Tab-separated table of C-alpha atoms in Angstrom:
chain	number	residue	atom	x	y	z
A	1	MET	CA	-8.635	0.527	-7.108
A	2	GLN	CA	-7.707	-3.148	-7.209
A	3	TYR	CA	-4.359	-4.264	-8.628
A	4	SER	CA	-6.136	-6.085	-11.499
A	5	GLU	CA	-7.506	-2.720	-12.675
A	6	LEU	CA	-4.507	-0.602	-11.751
A	7	ASN	CA	-1.934	-2.807	-13.521
A	8	PRO	CA	-3.196	-2.372	-17.136
A	9	ARG	CA	-3.580	1.380	-16.609
A	10	TYR	CA	-0.010	1.660	-15.347
A	11	ALA	CA	1.414	-0.678	-17.998
A	12	ALA	CA	-0.223	1.325	-20.793
A	13	MET	CA	1.612	4.506	-19.725
A	14	ALA	CA	4.818	3.034	-18.272
A	15	LYS	CA	7.006	3.097	-21.393
A	16	GLU	CA	6.094	6.667	-22.288
A	17	LEU	CA	6.490	7.799	-18.689
A	18	VAL	CA	9.944	6.213	-18.365
A	19	GLU	CA	11.137	8.145	-21.406
A	20	LEU	CA	9.565	11.397	-20.199
A	21	VAL	CA	10.981	10.989	-16.684
A	22	GLY	CA	14.468	10.352	-18.092
A	23	GLU	CA	14.273	13.492	-20.226
A	24	ALA	CA	12.840	15.618	-17.409
A	25	ALA	CA	15.385	14.367	-14.860
A	26	GLY	CA	18.182	15.074	-17.320
A	27	GLN	CA	17.056	18.681	-17.693
A	28	VAL	CA	16.744	19.197	-13.942
A	29	LEU	CA	20.070	17.533	-13.111
A	30	MET	CA	21.808	18.945	-16.200
A	31	SER	CA	23.009	15.531	-17.344
A	32	GLN	CA	21.805	12.790	-19.631
A	33	ILE	CA	19.831	10.290	-17.540
A	34	THR	CA	18.980	6.718	-18.543
A	35	VAL	CA	16.043	5.011	-16.816
A	36	SER	CA	15.400	1.267	-17.081
A	37	GLY	CA	13.262	-1.425	-15.450
A	38	GLY	CA	9.689	-0.964	-14.369
A	39	ASP	CA	8.258	-4.478	-14.126
A	40	GLN	CA	5.067	-4.245	-12.084
A	41	GLN	CA	3.812	-6.446	-9.281
A	42	GLU	CA	1.126	-6.247	-6.638
A	43	LEU	CA	1.984	-4.439	-3.437
A	44	THR	CA	1.108	-6.571	-0.445
A	45	GLY	CA	2.583	-4.568	2.428
A	46	GLU	CA	6.035	-3.274	3.300
A	47	PHE	CA	8.190	-3.372	0.195
A	48	ALA	CA	11.724	-2.050	-0.042
A	49	PRO	CA	14.038	-4.702	-1.538
A	50	GLY	CA	17.354	-3.331	-2.706
A	51	HIS	CA	17.222	-0.383	-0.300
A	52	GLU	CA	19.060	0.158	2.948
A	53	PHE	CA	17.413	1.798	5.935
A	54	PRO	CA	17.124	4.559	6.771
A	55	LEU	CA	15.720	5.595	3.402
A	56	LEU	CA	13.675	8.482	2.039
A	57	GLN	CA	10.012	8.214	1.139
A	58	VAL	CA	8.656	10.815	-1.265
A	59	TYR	CA	4.865	11.108	-1.249
A	60	MET	CA	2.803	12.962	-3.843
A	61	THR	CA	-0.820	12.950	-4.946
A	62	VAL	CA	-2.012	13.703	-8.462
A	63	THR	CA	-5.565	14.260	-9.647
A	64	GLY	CA	-7.133	13.814	-13.057
A	65	LYS	CA	-9.745	11.286	-14.115
A	66	VAL	CA	-8.105	9.118	-11.478
A	67	ALA	CA	-6.686	10.312	-8.152
A	68	TYR	CA	-3.338	8.622	-7.568
A	69	GLU	CA	-1.107	8.386	-4.519
A	70	HIS	CA	2.551	8.031	-5.474
A	71	PHE	CA	5.297	6.790	-3.158
A	72	LEU	CA	8.951	6.930	-4.225
A	73	LEU	CA	11.563	5.124	-2.146
A	74	ILE	CA	15.205	6.140	-2.547
A	75	ASP	CA	18.348	5.477	-0.559
A	76	LYS	CA	19.089	8.298	1.851
A	77	SER	CA	22.566	8.756	0.385
A	78	LEU	CA	21.013	9.603	-2.977
A	79	ALA	CA	19.677	12.859	-1.522
A	80	GLY	CA	23.233	14.112	-1.100
A	81	LEU	CA	24.127	13.087	-4.643
A	82	ILE	CA	21.068	14.830	-6.086
A	83	TYR	CA	21.958	17.987	-4.177
A	84	SER	CA	25.549	17.905	-5.459
A	85	TRP	CA	24.386	17.339	-9.045
A	86	MET	CA	22.021	20.299	-8.832
A	87	ILE	CA	24.553	22.784	-7.492
A	88	GLY	CA	27.620	21.268	-9.125
A	89	GLY	CA	29.477	20.868	-5.835
A	90	ASP	CA	30.771	18.095	-3.606
A	91	VAL	CA	28.582	15.465	-2.012
A	92	PRO	CA	27.745	16.585	1.549
A	93	GLU	CA	29.069	14.449	4.401
A	94	GLU	CA	25.954	14.956	6.506
A	95	LEU	CA	22.405	15.354	5.220
A	96	THR	CA	20.103	18.146	6.369
A	97	ASP	CA	16.647	19.416	5.456
A	98	GLU	CA	18.278	21.444	2.700
A	99	HIS	CA	19.313	18.247	0.933
A	100	PHE	CA	15.874	16.681	1.395
A	101	ASP	CA	14.376	19.857	-0.095
A	102	ALA	CA	16.565	19.288	-3.160
A	103	VAL	CA	14.883	15.895	-3.645
A	104	LYS	CA	11.473	17.571	-3.308
A	105	GLU	CA	12.460	20.205	-5.874
A	106	VAL	CA	13.658	17.613	-8.386
A	107	VAL	CA	10.470	15.545	-8.031
A	108	GLY	CA	8.349	18.688	-8.323
A	109	GLN	CA	10.097	19.844	-11.491
A	110	ILE	CA	9.844	16.398	-13.065
A	111	ALA	CA	6.129	16.256	-12.186
A	112	GLY	CA	5.643	19.706	-13.708
A	113	GLN	CA	7.310	18.683	-16.953
A	114	LEU	CA	5.252	15.489	-17.107
A	115	GLN	CA	2.106	17.549	-16.527
A	116	ALA	CA	3.008	19.832	-19.447
A	117	ALA	CA	3.859	16.889	-21.718
A	118	MET	CA	0.583	15.081	-20.980
A	119	GLY	CA	-1.669	18.124	-20.767
A	120	ASP	CA	-3.822	17.237	-23.783
A	121	GLU	CA	-3.834	13.470	-23.287
A	122	GLU	CA	-6.116	11.016	-21.529
A	123	GLY	CA	-3.638	10.839	-18.646
A	124	ALA	CA	-3.617	14.602	-17.967
A	125	PHE	CA	-3.174	15.347	-14.265
A	126	THR	CA	-2.559	18.020	-11.651
A	127	PRO	CA	0.201	17.324	-9.089
A	128	GLY	CA	-0.378	17.995	-5.400
A	129	ASP	CA	1.985	18.740	-2.537
A	130	ILE	CA	5.178	16.706	-2.164
A	131	LEU	CA	6.238	15.333	1.212
A	132	VAL	CA	9.687	13.894	1.919
A	133	SER	CA	10.191	11.861	5.072
A	134	GLU	CA	13.000	9.762	6.486
A	135	ILE	CA	12.008	6.144	7.187
A	136	GLU	CA	14.070	4.326	9.791
A	137	ALA	CA	12.731	0.765	9.292
A	138	ALA	CA	10.377	-1.251	7.085
A	139	GLU	CA	7.630	-1.181	9.704
A	140	ALA	CA	7.462	2.598	9.394
A	141	LEU	CA	6.637	2.551	5.673
A	142	SER	CA	3.114	3.690	4.833
A	143	LEU	CA	2.663	2.014	1.462
A	144	PRO	CA	-0.905	1.210	0.334
A	145	GLU	CA	-2.077	-2.403	0.481
A	146	GLY	CA	-3.377	-3.660	-2.843
A	147	GLY	CA	-1.472	-1.085	-4.844
A	148	LEU	CA	1.164	-1.566	-7.512
A	149	VAL	CA	4.923	-1.415	-7.135
A	150	ALA	CA	7.652	-1.126	-9.771
A	151	THR	CA	11.418	-0.849	-9.385
A	152	TYR	CA	13.524	1.350	-11.660
A	153	LYS	CA	17.246	1.900	-12.140
A	154	PHE	CA	18.723	5.133	-13.367
A	155	LYS	CA	22.220	6.334	-14.113
A	156	LYS	CA	24.027	9.341	-15.512
A	157	SER	CA	25.630	9.093	-18.923
A	158	ASP	CA	29.097	9.775	-17.514
A	159	SER	CA	28.961	6.929	-14.967
A	160	ASP	CA	28.252	3.200	-14.777
A	161	GLN	CA	26.841	3.539	-11.263
A	162	GLU	CA	23.134	2.680	-11.100
A	163	TYR	CA	20.708	4.013	-8.507
A	164	GLN	CA	17.418	2.413	-7.544
A	165	VAL	CA	14.056	4.115	-7.223
A	166	THR	CA	11.056	2.079	-6.077
A	167	HIS	CA	7.690	3.428	-7.176
A	168	ALA	CA	4.483	2.388	-5.410
A	169	VAL	CA	1.112	3.712	-6.537
A	170	GLN	CA	-2.557	3.405	-5.655
A	171	GLY	CA	-5.476	5.060	-7.401
A	172	GLU	CA	-9.190	5.694	-7.180
A	173	ILE	CA	-11.478	6.835	-9.980
A	174	ILE	CA	-12.774	10.306	-9.146
A	175	GLU	CA	-16.561	10.343	-8.748
A	176	GLU	CA	-16.955	13.705	-10.506
A	177	ALA	CA	-15.115	12.424	-13.582
A	178	ALA	CA	-17.183	9.246	-13.647
A	179	ALA	CA	-20.379	11.283	-13.245
A	180	ASP	CA	-19.363	13.611	-16.086
A	181	ALA	CA	-18.714	10.606	-18.326
A	182	GLU	CA	-22.110	9.095	-17.477
A	183	GLY	CA	-23.778	12.483	-17.962
A	184	GLY	CA	-22.171	12.817	-21.388
A	185	GLU	CA	-23.474	9.408	-22.399
A	186	ALA	CA	-26.981	10.265	-21.155
A	187	GLU	CA	-26.914	13.583	-23.029
A	188	THR	CA	-25.842	11.820	-26.225
A	189	GLU	CA	-28.633	9.280	-25.827
A	190	GLY	CA	-31.109	12.137	-25.320
A	191	GLU	CA	-29.907	13.837	-28.501
A	192	ASP	CA	-30.325	10.576	-30.431
A	193	VAL	CA	-33.922	10.235	-29.201
A	194	ALA	CA	-34.703	13.845	-30.147
A	195	VAL	CA	-33.327	13.278	-33.670
A	196	GLU	CA	-35.424	10.121	-34.051
A	197	ASP	CA	-38.575	11.913	-32.838
A	198	ALA	CA	-37.987	14.766	-35.287
A	199	ALA	CA	-37.507	12.303	-38.132
A	200	ASP	CA	-40.739	10.470	-37.254
A	201	ALA	CA	-42.649	13.753	-37.116
A	202	GLU	CA	-41.329	14.741	-40.521
A	203	ASP	CA	-42.389	11.400	-42.006
A	204	THR	CA	-45.982	11.845	-40.729
A	205	GLY	CA	-46.193	15.493	-41.746
A	206	GLU	CA	-46.323	16.812	-38.196
A	207	ALA	CA	-43.140	18.839	-38.438
């Protein structure tokens, strides 16, 4: 999907999603979370301003009427903070797979809550597997060309410290969904023709 088509789709949902993500993150991390930002721009290659390498890349697919690939970039140190917030302990001095799994769990729970909140809406989706990988340098990023990127800031209510999350996304309209939509239109047109034929027959006494 080209940026010109992706941008209005994203913009239409961005405000609602920011609020939902803040609420969901607050429940998972057991703290009030404020999320701000979200201005969109076209992704033209490696994109990680405001982050220090190595960083963490969180990758997740979602499917609905559109299949989206989501990439979240966060500072590696944030994994330790997320882990400490979840268990209520100290920030670990060294990060291990256990701390990266905490990031995966938080993203998964937030995605699940978003799925429940949007289950009856046009943007309903099903989340796929979540992959967390450590990225050593910008060249190693695997962000999609032609996609959309937005940068967000979030903070806990008991702190002035802000943390950055960069969100890159690319999407493709699912052929089955498009075919269903076209089939529905064709079926409706067929019903209209049948109604007209029946009306004509009635007028001529053939019914």
